Amino acid sequence: MLATSIESHGGHALRVARVGSGPAVILLHGYPDNLQVWSELAPRLAHCCEVIAFDWPGMGYSEAWNGGATPFDFARRLRTLMNGWKIETAAIIGHDMGGQPALAFAAEYPERVSGLVVMNSLVIWDEKTSWEIALLRKFGWNRVLLERMPRTVFFRAVRTFLPRGYKLSAELRSDLWASFERPEVRKFVVRMCAGYQGTLPRLKQLYPTIRTPSLFLWAERDKHFPVAHGRKLAEMVPGAKFEEIARAGHWMALNLAEEVSARILPFLDTASCEHAEINET
């Protein structure tokens, strides 16, 4: 588990974890998880970087901020946090619904991103997903399931995100479930899903404008967002790299953290140099 602290940003509490020192790497989680989904990967990246993970405002144990809940709103919140932390540039790693804000941030604030990694995310809005995701994208069903059946949603996610036989530690499972169980978090997620659904077509149009060095790292056996999402994304972002991790599932940052870090660390080394060259030109 990552050691955390509570910071105040604009008068709102934000749960944050920091590990390591060096160039900044910021980790963006999805749902129904929180920053602890990075508990295996963050220490492995911290050998050469300052790794920062946080609960999105409105999720985990962070208080909600005013405003919308689209990927573009999340990207603006990330910029606000970086300004507060006095971080000029950082490598951004987004997973699941953290992937879309990462892409929006790279498109809108390219000078702030030294490298971009996106993993297992709904990035091609009209590409096939699992039936569970298709159901949750329908606002009426989304609201009913999240508000009335949170345990079913959460534990179904855990079962489909991890391979058979892999069990979360009791501490991690408790932290993830306790935050998702909070009514205010689930109400925020309902808003977020609606916001994402309405803006994903616009986000897709911005992919060709991204010039940040990018790596799209996908799980071969992601049951919700097939590798076609990652491949098509890489085709749309100029110069992007695509890598597939064999036998991996959606939460590969947990159960395959060693392999995931082995793909990300070399990329971060080269991305920082490419970012400097891009800025010079």
Short mmCIF file of C-alpha atoms in Angstrom, two decimals:
data_model
loop_
_atom_site.label_atom_id
_atom_site.label_comp_id
_atom_site.label_asym_id
_atom_site.label_seq_id
_atom_site.Cartn_x
_atom_site.Cartn_y
_atom_site.Cartn_z
CA MET A 1 0.00 0.00 0.00
CA LEU A 2 1.19 3.51 -0.77
CA ALA A 3 1.64 5.91 2.14
CA THR A 4 -0.74 8.83 1.65
CA SER A 5 -1.36 12.32 2.97
CA ILE A 6 -4.22 14.78 2.68
CA GLU A 7 -3.46 18.06 0.93
CA SER A 8 -5.69 21.10 0.51
CA HIS A 9 -6.24 22.50 -2.98
CA GLY A 10 -8.67 25.37 -3.32
CA GLY A 11 -10.08 24.52 0.07
CA HIS A 12 -10.78 20.91 -0.92
CA ALA A 13 -9.11 17.82 0.54
CA LEU A 14 -7.07 15.72 -1.87
CA ARG A 15 -5.50 12.36 -1.02
CA VAL A 16 -1.99 12.09 -2.48
CA ALA A 17 0.85 9.55 -2.47
CA ARG A 18 4.46 10.41 -3.32
CA VAL A 19 7.41 8.10 -3.70
CA GLY A 20 10.92 8.48 -5.12
CA SER A 21 12.79 11.51 -6.42
CA GLY A 22 13.74 12.89 -9.80
CA PRO A 23 11.65 13.94 -12.84
CA ALA A 24 7.92 13.96 -12.08
CA VAL A 25 5.66 11.11 -13.14
CA ILE A 26 1.95 11.53 -12.41
CA LEU A 27 -0.36 8.51 -12.28
CA LEU A 28 -4.06 8.83 -13.15
CA HIS A 29 -6.35 6.05 -11.91
CA GLY A 30 -9.69 4.81 -13.20
CA TYR A 31 -12.80 3.52 -11.47
CA PRO A 32 -14.00 1.79 -9.33
CA ASP A 33 -10.44 2.14 -8.00
CA ASN A 34 -8.37 4.91 -6.45
CA LEU A 35 -4.67 5.80 -6.19
CA GLN A 36 -3.90 2.48 -4.46
CA VAL A 37 -4.31 0.68 -7.78
CA TRP A 38 -0.75 1.95 -8.39
CA SER A 39 0.63 0.43 -5.19
CA GLU A 40 2.71 -2.18 -7.04
CA LEU A 41 3.81 -0.08 -10.01
CA ALA A 42 4.67 3.24 -8.32
CA PRO A 43 7.62 1.90 -6.24
CA ARG A 44 9.11 0.33 -9.35
CA LEU A 45 8.98 3.62 -11.24
CA ALA A 46 10.35 5.49 -8.23
CA HIS A 47 13.91 4.21 -8.78
CA CYS A 48 14.49 7.14 -11.13
CA CYS A 49 11.47 9.43 -10.76
CA GLU A 50 9.29 11.26 -8.29
CA VAL A 51 6.02 9.39 -8.67
CA ILE A 52 2.82 11.15 -7.67
CA ALA A 53 -0.55 9.42 -7.46
CA PHE A 54 -3.74 11.03 -6.23
CA ASP A 55 -7.44 10.31 -5.89
CA TRP A 56 -9.30 12.32 -8.50
CA PRO A 57 -11.41 15.10 -6.94
CA GLY A 58 -14.79 13.50 -6.28
CA MET A 59 -13.36 9.97 -6.19
CA GLY A 60 -11.45 7.84 -3.71
CA TYR A 61 -11.02 9.94 -0.58
CA SER A 62 -10.72 13.33 -2.31
CA GLU A 63 -13.44 15.94 -2.11
CA ALA A 64 -15.23 16.97 -5.29
CA TRP A 65 -14.46 20.26 -7.01
CA ASN A 66 -16.98 22.53 -8.67
CA GLY A 67 -17.48 22.19 -12.40
CA GLY A 68 -18.04 19.46 -14.96
CA ALA A 69 -16.90 15.87 -15.11
CA THR A 70 -15.61 15.39 -18.67
CA PRO A 71 -12.06 14.36 -19.63
CA PHE A 72 -11.39 18.02 -20.42
CA ASP A 73 -12.52 19.09 -16.94
CA PHE A 74 -10.24 16.43 -15.44
CA ALA A 75 -7.35 17.68 -17.61
CA ARG A 76 -7.87 21.23 -16.29
CA ARG A 77 -7.85 19.89 -12.72
CA LEU A 78 -4.59 18.13 -13.43
CA ARG A 79 -3.11 21.40 -14.67
CA THR A 80 -4.31 23.14 -11.50
CA LEU A 81 -2.68 20.46 -9.36
CA MET A 82 0.60 20.65 -11.26
CA ASN A 83 0.61 24.41 -10.81
CA GLY A 84 -0.01 23.97 -7.10
CA TRP A 85 2.82 21.45 -6.88
CA LYS A 86 5.05 23.78 -8.94
CA ILE A 87 5.65 21.04 -11.50
CA GLU A 88 6.28 22.54 -14.93
CA THR A 89 6.45 19.28 -16.88
CA ALA A 90 5.72 15.66 -16.04
CA ALA A 91 5.28 12.28 -17.63
CA ILE A 92 1.58 11.39 -17.46
CA ILE A 93 0.41 7.79 -17.12
CA GLY A 94 -3.33 7.19 -17.37
CA HIS A 95 -5.26 3.96 -16.94
CA ASP A 96 -8.95 3.21 -17.58
CA MET A 97 -10.90 6.51 -17.19
CA GLY A 98 -7.59 8.19 -16.34
CA GLY A 99 -6.52 7.61 -19.94
CA GLN A 100 -8.92 10.10 -21.50
CA PRO A 101 -7.83 13.06 -19.33
CA ALA A 102 -4.22 12.13 -20.05
CA LEU A 103 -4.91 12.36 -23.78
CA ALA A 104 -6.88 15.59 -23.38
CA PHE A 105 -4.05 17.07 -21.31
CA ALA A 106 -1.44 16.12 -23.92
CA ALA A 107 -3.56 17.67 -26.67
CA GLU A 108 -4.30 20.92 -24.84
CA TYR A 109 -1.12 21.45 -22.78
CA PRO A 110 1.66 19.75 -24.76
CA GLU A 111 4.40 21.87 -23.20
CA ARG A 112 3.53 20.38 -19.78
CA VAL A 113 3.93 16.71 -20.82
CA SER A 114 7.35 15.07 -21.17
CA GLY A 115 5.85 11.70 -22.04
CA LEU A 116 2.42 10.10 -22.27
CA VAL A 117 1.44 6.51 -21.41
CA VAL A 118 -2.14 5.27 -21.74
CA MET A 119 -3.24 1.78 -20.71
CA ASN A 120 -6.50 -0.16 -21.13
CA SER A 121 -8.95 2.67 -21.64
CA LEU A 122 -12.08 3.54 -23.62
CA VAL A 123 -10.29 5.76 -26.12
CA ILE A 124 -12.15 4.89 -29.33
CA TRP A 125 -15.74 5.75 -28.46
CA ASP A 126 -17.34 3.68 -31.26
CA GLU A 127 -15.10 0.60 -30.86
CA LYS A 128 -16.46 -2.61 -29.33
CA THR A 129 -16.29 -3.05 -25.54
CA SER A 130 -17.55 -5.68 -23.11
CA TRP A 131 -21.27 -5.97 -22.49
CA GLU A 132 -20.73 -4.61 -18.97
CA ILE A 133 -19.19 -1.40 -20.29
CA ALA A 134 -21.87 -1.10 -22.97
CA LEU A 135 -24.52 -1.35 -20.26
CA LEU A 136 -22.82 1.17 -17.97
CA ARG A 137 -22.58 3.66 -20.86
CA LYS A 138 -26.38 3.87 -20.91
CA PHE A 139 -27.20 6.60 -18.42
CA GLY A 140 -30.34 5.04 -16.95
CA TRP A 141 -28.70 1.68 -16.27
CA ASN A 142 -25.53 3.39 -15.13
CA ARG A 143 -27.38 5.37 -12.48
CA VAL A 144 -29.41 2.40 -11.23
CA LEU A 145 -26.44 0.04 -10.97
CA LEU A 146 -24.06 2.51 -9.34
CA GLU A 147 -26.57 3.92 -6.88
CA ARG A 148 -28.42 0.72 -5.94
CA MET A 149 -25.99 -2.12 -6.62
CA PRO A 150 -22.49 -0.80 -5.86
CA ARG A 151 -21.28 -4.09 -4.39
CA THR A 152 -22.26 -5.96 -7.55
CA VAL A 153 -20.50 -3.39 -9.76
CA PHE A 154 -17.36 -3.34 -7.64
CA PHE A 155 -16.85 -7.05 -7.20
CA ARG A 156 -17.75 -7.81 -10.80
CA ALA A 157 -15.03 -5.34 -11.78
CA VAL A 158 -12.49 -7.05 -9.51
CA ARG A 159 -13.33 -10.46 -10.98
CA THR A 160 -12.97 -9.26 -14.57
CA PHE A 161 -9.95 -6.99 -14.01
CA LEU A 162 -7.68 -9.69 -12.56
CA PRO A 163 -6.76 -13.23 -13.64
CA ARG A 164 -8.17 -16.22 -11.84
CA GLY A 165 -6.21 -17.10 -8.76
CA TYR A 166 -4.89 -13.60 -8.11
CA LYS A 167 -6.29 -12.13 -4.92
CA LEU A 168 -6.08 -8.58 -3.71
CA SER A 169 -4.65 -8.15 -0.25
CA ALA A 170 -7.30 -7.59 2.40
CA GLU A 171 -5.94 -4.09 3.03
CA LEU A 172 -6.05 -3.08 -0.63
CA ARG A 173 -9.48 -4.57 -1.21
CA SER A 174 -10.80 -2.76 1.86
CA ASP A 175 -9.36 0.60 0.78
CA LEU A 176 -10.76 0.33 -2.75
CA TRP A 177 -14.21 -0.84 -1.65
CA ALA A 178 -14.57 1.63 1.22
CA SER A 179 -13.97 4.57 -1.10
CA PHE A 180 -16.23 3.30 -3.89
CA GLU A 181 -18.98 2.53 -1.38
CA ARG A 182 -19.27 6.20 -0.44
CA PRO A 183 -22.56 7.56 -1.90
CA GLU A 184 -20.98 10.86 -2.91
CA VAL A 185 -18.32 9.01 -4.92
CA ARG A 186 -20.86 6.91 -6.79
CA LYS A 187 -23.00 9.96 -7.56
CA PHE A 188 -19.92 11.67 -8.95
CA VAL A 189 -19.09 8.62 -11.08
CA VAL A 190 -22.60 8.72 -12.57
CA ARG A 191 -21.96 12.34 -13.59
CA MET A 192 -18.52 11.45 -14.88
CA CYS A 193 -19.81 8.62 -17.08
CA ALA A 194 -22.37 10.96 -18.63
CA GLY A 195 -19.70 13.61 -19.19
CA TYR A 196 -17.35 11.13 -20.82
CA GLN A 197 -20.02 9.65 -23.04
CA GLY A 198 -20.89 13.07 -24.43
CA THR A 199 -17.32 14.19 -25.16
CA LEU A 200 -15.47 11.06 -26.33
CA PRO A 201 -16.22 11.76 -30.04
CA ARG A 202 -14.65 15.22 -29.66
CA LEU A 203 -11.63 13.78 -27.87
CA LYS A 204 -11.04 11.32 -30.70
CA GLN A 205 -10.80 14.24 -33.14
CA LEU A 206 -7.86 15.65 -31.14
CA TYR A 207 -5.67 12.53 -31.30
CA PRO A 208 -3.94 13.54 -34.58
CA THR A 209 -2.90 16.84 -32.95
CA ILE A 210 -0.95 15.20 -30.12
CA ARG A 211 2.82 15.62 -30.57
CA THR A 212 3.91 14.37 -27.15
CA PRO A 213 6.08 11.21 -27.18
CA SER A 214 3.46 8.53 -26.52
CA LEU A 215 3.31 4.87 -25.54
CA PHE A 216 0.03 2.96 -25.59
CA LEU A 217 0.43 -0.15 -23.49
CA TRP A 218 -2.39 -2.68 -23.71
CA ALA A 219 -3.34 -5.93 -22.03
CA GLU A 220 -3.81 -8.82 -24.43
CA ARG A 221 -6.68 -10.17 -22.34
CA ASP A 222 -8.41 -7.00 -21.26
CA LYS A 223 -12.03 -8.14 -21.03
CA HIS A 224 -13.48 -4.65 -21.39
CA PHE A 225 -11.33 -2.67 -23.82
CA PRO A 226 -9.81 -4.98 -26.46
CA VAL A 227 -6.39 -4.29 -27.94
CA ALA A 228 -8.08 -2.80 -31.02
CA HIS A 229 -8.59 0.36 -28.94
CA GLY A 230 -4.85 0.72 -28.33
CA ARG A 231 -3.84 -0.13 -31.88
CA LYS A 232 -6.27 2.36 -33.41
CA LEU A 233 -5.21 5.03 -30.95
CA ALA A 234 -1.55 4.50 -31.89
CA GLU A 235 -2.45 4.84 -35.57
CA MET A 236 -4.08 8.21 -34.90
CA VAL A 237 -1.38 9.81 -32.72
CA PRO A 238 1.68 10.78 -34.78
CA GLY A 239 4.81 8.83 -33.85
CA ALA A 240 3.09 6.87 -31.07
CA LYS A 241 4.34 3.47 -29.97
CA PHE A 242 2.04 0.54 -29.26
CA GLU A 243 2.96 -2.45 -27.12
CA GLU A 244 0.84 -5.40 -26.08
CA ILE A 245 1.50 -7.37 -22.91
CA ALA A 246 0.75 -11.06 -23.38
CA ARG A 247 -1.66 -12.78 -20.99
CA ALA A 248 -2.28 -9.49 -19.16
CA GLY A 249 -5.65 -8.30 -17.88
CA HIS A 250 -7.15 -4.91 -17.14
CA TRP A 251 -5.40 -4.34 -13.80
CA MET A 252 -1.99 -5.40 -15.12
CA ALA A 253 -0.39 -2.53 -13.16
CA LEU A 254 -1.17 -4.59 -10.06
CA ASN A 255 -0.47 -8.21 -10.87
CA LEU A 256 2.14 -7.65 -13.62
CA ALA A 257 3.78 -4.52 -12.25
CA GLU A 258 7.31 -5.76 -12.94
CA GLU A 259 6.63 -6.27 -16.65
CA VAL A 260 4.64 -3.06 -16.97
CA SER A 261 7.46 -1.04 -15.37
CA ALA A 262 9.98 -2.74 -17.68
CA ARG A 263 8.04 -1.35 -20.64
CA ILE A 264 7.48 2.12 -19.21
CA LEU A 265 10.93 2.98 -17.79
CA PRO A 266 12.89 2.79 -21.08
CA PHE A 267 10.15 4.78 -22.77
CA LEU A 268 10.37 7.54 -20.16
CA ASP A 269 14.12 7.81 -20.70
CA THR A 270 13.78 8.40 -24.44
CA ALA A 271 10.59 10.47 -24.16
CA SER A 272 12.24 13.17 -22.07
CA CYS A 273 14.92 13.65 -24.73
CA GLU A 274 12.32 13.73 -27.53
CA HIS A 275 10.23 16.23 -25.58
CA ALA A 276 13.23 18.54 -25.20
CA GLU A 277 13.94 18.33 -28.94
CA ILE A 278 10.30 19.09 -29.80
CA ASN A 279 10.28 22.15 -27.55
CA GLU A 280 13.53 23.43 -29.04
CA THR A 281 12.02 23.33 -32.52
#
